[in-house]
């Protein structure tokens, strides 16, 4: 069985245009790039709403589109932290922001979306370290605990606006 990081790397586009940044892979064993997480489900729903598309139930069809348009999901922490106390999670996110800064320098995305408001500060610090603080950042509530519709609506708005400006370049 492939590791989550091998699967993530498989879906990494050559040119990352929109970088989604999460806190970490979930401790429960689900994973965005396996198509079995809440984040996957609600991100696909938001893209569908924004672009008026349906990718069906097969995760690979959406992941092909997501990657093909230059979208990519990375995490601040390479290991699960969602089962830890808040203080420890924040400490680990700050610690790992330096490594994220290195990856940001390589990717140089056009837009960064924090997939959890709690990680906005370490994400912005990583952008400063990478000298990419001029890249626009949007921070969303994670799609759980009743925030699913807020996440979908906010992400659909962001994607709709972004694609209106670059969609022709992407073939959308």
PDB file of C-alpha atoms in Angstrom:
ATOM      1  CA  UNK A   1       0.000   0.000   0.000  1.00  0.00           C
ATOM      2  CA  UNK A   2       1.333   3.415  -0.982  1.00  0.00           C
ATOM      3  CA  UNK A   3       2.121   5.952   1.723  1.00  0.00           C
ATOM      4  CA  UNK A   4       0.092   9.137   1.919  1.00  0.00           C
ATOM      5  CA  UNK A   5       3.133  11.168   0.910  1.00  0.00           C
ATOM      6  CA  UNK A   6       3.703   9.012  -2.187  1.00  0.00           C
ATOM      7  CA  UNK A   7       0.064   9.506  -3.154  1.00  0.00           C
ATOM      8  CA  UNK A   8       0.297  13.265  -2.492  1.00  0.00           C
ATOM      9  CA  UNK A   9       3.403  13.478  -4.663  1.00  0.00           C
ATOM     10  CA  UNK A  10       1.667  11.553  -7.459  1.00  0.00           C
ATOM     11  CA  UNK A  11      -1.025  14.252  -7.630  1.00  0.00           C
ATOM     12  CA  UNK A  12       1.372  17.209  -7.379  1.00  0.00           C
ATOM     13  CA  UNK A  13       1.031  19.328 -10.514  1.00  0.00           C
ATOM     14  CA  UNK A  14       4.107  20.528 -12.384  1.00  0.00           C
ATOM     15  CA  UNK A  15       2.970  24.110 -11.785  1.00  0.00           C
ATOM     16  CA  UNK A  16       1.201  24.791  -8.483  1.00  0.00           C
ATOM     17  CA  UNK A  17      -1.146  27.729  -9.007  1.00  0.00           C
ATOM     18  CA  UNK A  18      -3.473  27.362  -6.017  1.00  0.00           C
ATOM     19  CA  UNK A  19      -1.923  25.886  -2.905  1.00  0.00           C
ATOM     20  CA  UNK A  20      -4.247  24.573  -0.234  1.00  0.00           C
ATOM     21  CA  UNK A  21      -2.502  24.239   3.122  1.00  0.00           C
ATOM     22  CA  UNK A  22      -3.913  22.047   5.854  1.00  0.00           C
ATOM     23  CA  UNK A  23      -2.734  21.543   9.391  1.00  0.00           C
ATOM     24  CA  UNK A  24      -1.715  17.889   8.929  1.00  0.00           C
ATOM     25  CA  UNK A  25      -2.944  14.594   7.545  1.00  0.00           C
ATOM     26  CA  UNK A  26      -5.738  13.370   9.841  1.00  0.00           C
ATOM     27  CA  UNK A  27      -4.948  10.949  12.642  1.00  0.00           C
ATOM     28  CA  UNK A  28      -7.991   8.818  11.781  1.00  0.00           C
ATOM     29  CA  UNK A  29      -6.474   7.374   8.618  1.00  0.00           C
ATOM     30  CA  UNK A  30      -8.473   9.303   6.034  1.00  0.00           C
ATOM     31  CA  UNK A  31      -6.571  11.403   3.519  1.00  0.00           C
ATOM     32  CA  UNK A  32      -7.554  13.998   0.918  1.00  0.00           C
ATOM     33  CA  UNK A  33      -5.658  12.299  -1.895  1.00  0.00           C
ATOM     34  CA  UNK A  34      -7.284   8.967  -1.117  1.00  0.00           C
ATOM     35  CA  UNK A  35     -10.660  10.641  -1.691  1.00  0.00           C
ATOM     36  CA  UNK A  36     -12.036   9.443   1.648  1.00  0.00           C
ATOM     37  CA  UNK A  37     -11.902  12.529   3.871  1.00  0.00           C
ATOM     38  CA  UNK A  38     -14.327  15.305   4.740  1.00  0.00           C
ATOM     39  CA  UNK A  39     -11.865  17.779   3.282  1.00  0.00           C
ATOM     40  CA  UNK A  40     -11.963  15.941  -0.056  1.00  0.00           C
ATOM     41  CA  UNK A  41     -15.753  15.670  -0.050  1.00  0.00           C
ATOM     42  CA  UNK A  42     -16.436  19.325   0.699  1.00  0.00           C
ATOM     43  CA  UNK A  43     -13.645  20.636  -1.526  1.00  0.00           C
ATOM     44  CA  UNK A  44     -15.077  18.662  -4.450  1.00  0.00           C
ATOM     45  CA  UNK A  45     -18.532  20.020  -3.613  1.00  0.00           C
ATOM     46  CA  UNK A  46     -17.215  23.613  -3.556  1.00  0.00           C
ATOM     47  CA  UNK A  47     -15.474  23.206  -6.908  1.00  0.00           C
ATOM     48  CA  UNK A  48     -18.637  21.674  -8.340  1.00  0.00           C
ATOM     49  CA  UNK A  49     -20.721  24.574  -7.097  1.00  0.00           C
ATOM     50  CA  UNK A  50     -18.274  27.217  -8.341  1.00  0.00           C
ATOM     51  CA  UNK A  51     -17.687  25.669 -11.763  1.00  0.00           C
ATOM     52  CA  UNK A  52     -21.063  23.946 -12.228  1.00  0.00           C
ATOM     53  CA  UNK A  53     -19.477  20.551 -12.700  1.00  0.00           C
ATOM     54  CA  UNK A  54     -20.014  17.062 -11.380  1.00  0.00           C
ATOM     55  CA  UNK A  55     -17.169  14.584 -11.123  1.00  0.00           C
ATOM     56  CA  UNK A  56     -19.322  11.681 -10.031  1.00  0.00           C
ATOM     57  CA  UNK A  57     -18.375   9.467  -7.126  1.00  0.00           C
ATOM     58  CA  UNK A  58     -14.968   8.281  -8.352  1.00  0.00           C
ATOM     59  CA  UNK A  59     -12.330  10.348  -6.462  1.00  0.00           C
ATOM     60  CA  UNK A  60      -9.762  10.114  -9.265  1.00  0.00           C
ATOM     61  CA  UNK A  61     -11.917  12.132 -11.671  1.00  0.00           C
ATOM     62  CA  UNK A  62     -11.941  15.127  -9.319  1.00  0.00           C
ATOM     63  CA  UNK A  63      -8.285  14.683  -8.338  1.00  0.00           C
ATOM     64  CA  UNK A  64      -7.304  14.700 -12.029  1.00  0.00           C
ATOM     65  CA  UNK A  65      -9.174  17.971 -12.491  1.00  0.00           C
ATOM     66  CA  UNK A  66      -7.817  19.461  -9.253  1.00  0.00           C
ATOM     67  CA  UNK A  67      -4.233  18.610 -10.157  1.00  0.00           C
ATOM     68  CA  UNK A  68      -4.678  19.456 -13.838  1.00  0.00           C
ATOM     69  CA  UNK A  69      -5.723  22.991 -12.918  1.00  0.00           C
ATOM     70  CA  UNK A  70      -2.638  23.461 -10.771  1.00  0.00           C
ATOM     71  CA  UNK A  71      -4.267  22.895  -7.393  1.00  0.00           C
ATOM     72  CA  UNK A  72      -2.376  21.083  -4.680  1.00  0.00           C
ATOM     73  CA  UNK A  73      -2.878  20.317  -0.996  1.00  0.00           C
ATOM     74  CA  UNK A  74       0.121  20.427   1.315  1.00  0.00           C
ATOM     75  CA  UNK A  75       0.203  20.354   5.113  1.00  0.00           C
ATOM     76  CA  UNK A  76       2.098  22.375   7.693  1.00  0.00           C
ATOM     77  CA  UNK A  77       2.888  19.227   9.650  1.00  0.00           C
ATOM     78  CA  UNK A  78       3.815  16.060   7.758  1.00  0.00           C
ATOM     79  CA  UNK A  79       2.363  13.855  10.511  1.00  0.00           C
ATOM     80  CA  UNK A  80      -1.065  13.856  12.204  1.00  0.00           C
ATOM     81  CA  UNK A  81      -1.515  16.437  14.961  1.00  0.00           C
ATOM     82  CA  UNK A  82      -5.301  16.718  15.134  1.00  0.00           C
ATOM     83  CA  UNK A  83      -5.402  14.331  18.084  1.00  0.00           C
ATOM     84  CA  UNK A  84      -3.074  16.542  20.185  1.00  0.00           C
ATOM     85  CA  UNK A  85      -3.884  19.367  22.592  1.00  0.00           C
ATOM     86  CA  UNK A  86      -4.297  22.792  20.985  1.00  0.00           C
ATOM     87  CA  UNK A  87      -1.100  24.221  22.486  1.00  0.00           C
ATOM     88  CA  UNK A  88       1.005  21.301  21.187  1.00  0.00           C
ATOM     89  CA  UNK A  89      -0.621  21.542  17.740  1.00  0.00           C
ATOM     90  CA  UNK A  90       0.207  25.234  17.493  1.00  0.00           C
ATOM     91  CA  UNK A  91       3.790  24.633  18.595  1.00  0.00           C
ATOM     92  CA  UNK A  92       4.257  21.919  15.974  1.00  0.00           C
ATOM     93  CA  UNK A  93       2.674  24.058  13.254  1.00  0.00           C
ATOM     94  CA  UNK A  94       5.061  26.913  14.043  1.00  0.00           C
ATOM     95  CA  UNK A  95       8.017  24.526  14.115  1.00  0.00           C
ATOM     96  CA  UNK A  96       7.090  23.056  10.755  1.00  0.00           C
ATOM     97  CA  UNK A  97       6.427  26.419   9.080  1.00  0.00           C
ATOM     98  CA  UNK A  98      10.135  26.686   8.196  1.00  0.00           C
ATOM     99  CA  UNK A  99       9.942  23.509   6.143  1.00  0.00           C
ATOM    100  CA  UNK A 100       6.748  24.757   4.507  1.00  0.00           C
ATOM    101  CA  UNK A 101       8.614  27.971   3.611  1.00  0.00           C
ATOM    102  CA  UNK A 102      11.155  25.898   1.681  1.00  0.00           C
ATOM    103  CA  UNK A 103       8.390  24.161  -0.249  1.00  0.00           C
ATOM    104  CA  UNK A 104       6.660  27.487  -0.899  1.00  0.00           C
ATOM    105  CA  UNK A 105       9.861  28.826  -2.485  1.00  0.00           C
ATOM    106  CA  UNK A 106       9.834  25.861  -4.861  1.00  0.00           C
ATOM    107  CA  UNK A 107       6.120  26.072  -5.723  1.00  0.00           C
ATOM    108  CA  UNK A 108       5.564  29.844  -5.870  1.00  0.00           C
ATOM    109  CA  UNK A 109       1.767  29.590  -6.015  1.00  0.00           C
ATOM    110  CA  UNK A 110      -0.491  32.425  -7.194  1.00  0.00           C
ATOM    111  CA  UNK A 111      -2.979  31.919  -4.354  1.00  0.00           C
ATOM    112  CA  UNK A 112      -2.765  30.170  -0.988  1.00  0.00           C
ATOM    113  CA  UNK A 113      -5.794  28.843   0.857  1.00  0.00           C
ATOM    114  CA  UNK A 114      -5.444  27.943   4.533  1.00  0.00           C
ATOM    115  CA  UNK A 115      -7.838  25.067   5.123  1.00  0.00           C
ATOM    116  CA  UNK A 116      -8.131  25.911   8.796  1.00  0.00           C
ATOM    117  CA  UNK A 117      -8.156  29.368  10.291  1.00  0.00           C
ATOM    118  CA  UNK A 118      -5.896  28.303  13.175  1.00  0.00           C
ATOM    119  CA  UNK A 119      -2.984  27.817  10.797  1.00  0.00           C
ATOM    120  CA  UNK A 120      -3.155  31.226   9.129  1.00  0.00           C
ATOM    121  CA  UNK A 121      -0.430  32.754  11.345  1.00  0.00           C
ATOM    122  CA  UNK A 122       2.192  30.008  10.843  1.00  0.00           C
ATOM    123  CA  UNK A 123       1.305  29.964   7.142  1.00  0.00           C
ATOM    124  CA  UNK A 124       1.854  33.702   6.817  1.00  0.00           C
ATOM    125  CA  UNK A 125       5.140  33.357   8.698  1.00  0.00           C
ATOM    126  CA  UNK A 126       6.230  30.709   6.200  1.00  0.00           C
ATOM    127  CA  UNK A 127       5.342  33.062   3.340  1.00  0.00           C
ATOM    128  CA  UNK A 128       7.459  35.820   4.906  1.00  0.00           C
ATOM    129  CA  UNK A 129      10.414  33.446   5.370  1.00  0.00           C
ATOM    130  CA  UNK A 130      10.011  32.411   1.717  1.00  0.00           C
ATOM    131  CA  UNK A 131       9.824  36.123   0.711  1.00  0.00           C
ATOM    132  CA  UNK A 132       6.402  35.451  -0.807  1.00  0.00           C
ATOM    133  CA  UNK A 133       4.295  37.572   1.534  1.00  0.00           C
ATOM    134  CA  UNK A 134       2.634  39.300  -1.451  1.00  0.00           C
ATOM    135  CA  UNK A 135       0.807  36.110  -2.436  1.00  0.00           C
ATOM    136  CA  UNK A 136      -2.873  36.412  -1.522  1.00  0.00           C
ATOM    137  CA  UNK A 137      -3.982  34.184   1.356  1.00  0.00           C
ATOM    138  CA  UNK A 138      -7.534  33.110   2.128  1.00  0.00           C
ATOM    139  CA  UNK A 139      -8.296  31.337   5.410  1.00  0.00           C
ATOM    140  CA  UNK A 140     -11.310  29.054   5.727  1.00  0.00           C
ATOM    141  CA  UNK A 141     -12.956  27.204   8.559  1.00  0.00           C
ATOM    142  CA  UNK A 142     -12.289  23.492   8.373  1.00  0.00           C
ATOM    143  CA  UNK A 143     -15.352  21.622   7.044  1.00  0.00           C
ATOM    144  CA  UNK A 144     -16.382  19.884  10.243  1.00  0.00           C
ATOM    145  CA  UNK A 145     -18.395  20.589  13.399  1.00  0.00           C
ATOM    146  CA  UNK A 146     -21.190  22.322  11.465  1.00  0.00           C
ATOM    147  CA  UNK A 147     -18.891  24.443   9.288  1.00  0.00           C
ATOM    148  CA  UNK A 148     -19.319  22.317   6.159  1.00  0.00           C
ATOM    149  CA  UNK A 149     -21.689  24.695   4.341  1.00  0.00           C
ATOM    150  CA  UNK A 150     -19.605  27.733   5.314  1.00  0.00           C
ATOM    151  CA  UNK A 151     -16.512  26.029   3.927  1.00  0.00           C
ATOM    152  CA  UNK A 152     -18.239  25.052   0.684  1.00  0.00           C
ATOM    153  CA  UNK A 153     -19.768  28.502   0.155  1.00  0.00           C
ATOM    154  CA  UNK A 154     -16.554  30.387   0.951  1.00  0.00           C
ATOM    155  CA  UNK A 155     -14.364  28.106  -1.170  1.00  0.00           C
ATOM    156  CA  UNK A 156     -16.872  28.214  -4.051  1.00  0.00           C
ATOM    157  CA  UNK A 157     -16.664  32.027  -3.966  1.00  0.00           C
ATOM    158  CA  UNK A 158     -12.856  31.985  -3.936  1.00  0.00           C
ATOM    159  CA  UNK A 159     -12.656  29.439  -6.761  1.00  0.00           C
ATOM    160  CA  UNK A 160     -15.312  31.228  -8.809  1.00  0.00           C
ATOM    161  CA  UNK A 161     -13.462  34.526  -8.535  1.00  0.00           C
ATOM    162  CA  UNK A 162     -10.061  32.984  -9.221  1.00  0.00           C
ATOM    163  CA  UNK A 163     -11.279  30.954 -12.199  1.00  0.00           C
ATOM    164  CA  UNK A 164     -13.054  33.981 -13.665  1.00  0.00           C
ATOM    165  CA  UNK A 165      -9.634  35.617 -13.975  1.00  0.00           C
ATOM    166  CA  UNK A 166      -7.517  32.627 -15.068  1.00  0.00           C
ATOM    167  CA  UNK A 167      -9.977  29.956 -16.240  1.00  0.00           C
ATOM    168  CA  UNK A 168      -9.248  30.397 -19.943  1.00  0.00           C
ATOM    169  CA  UNK A 169      -5.549  29.809 -19.277  1.00  0.00           C
ATOM    170  CA  UNK A 170      -6.485  26.595 -17.484  1.00  0.00           C
ATOM    171  CA  UNK A 171      -8.949  25.373 -20.078  1.00  0.00           C
ATOM    172  CA  UNK A 172     -11.884  25.620 -17.673  1.00  0.00           C
TER     173      UNK A 172
END
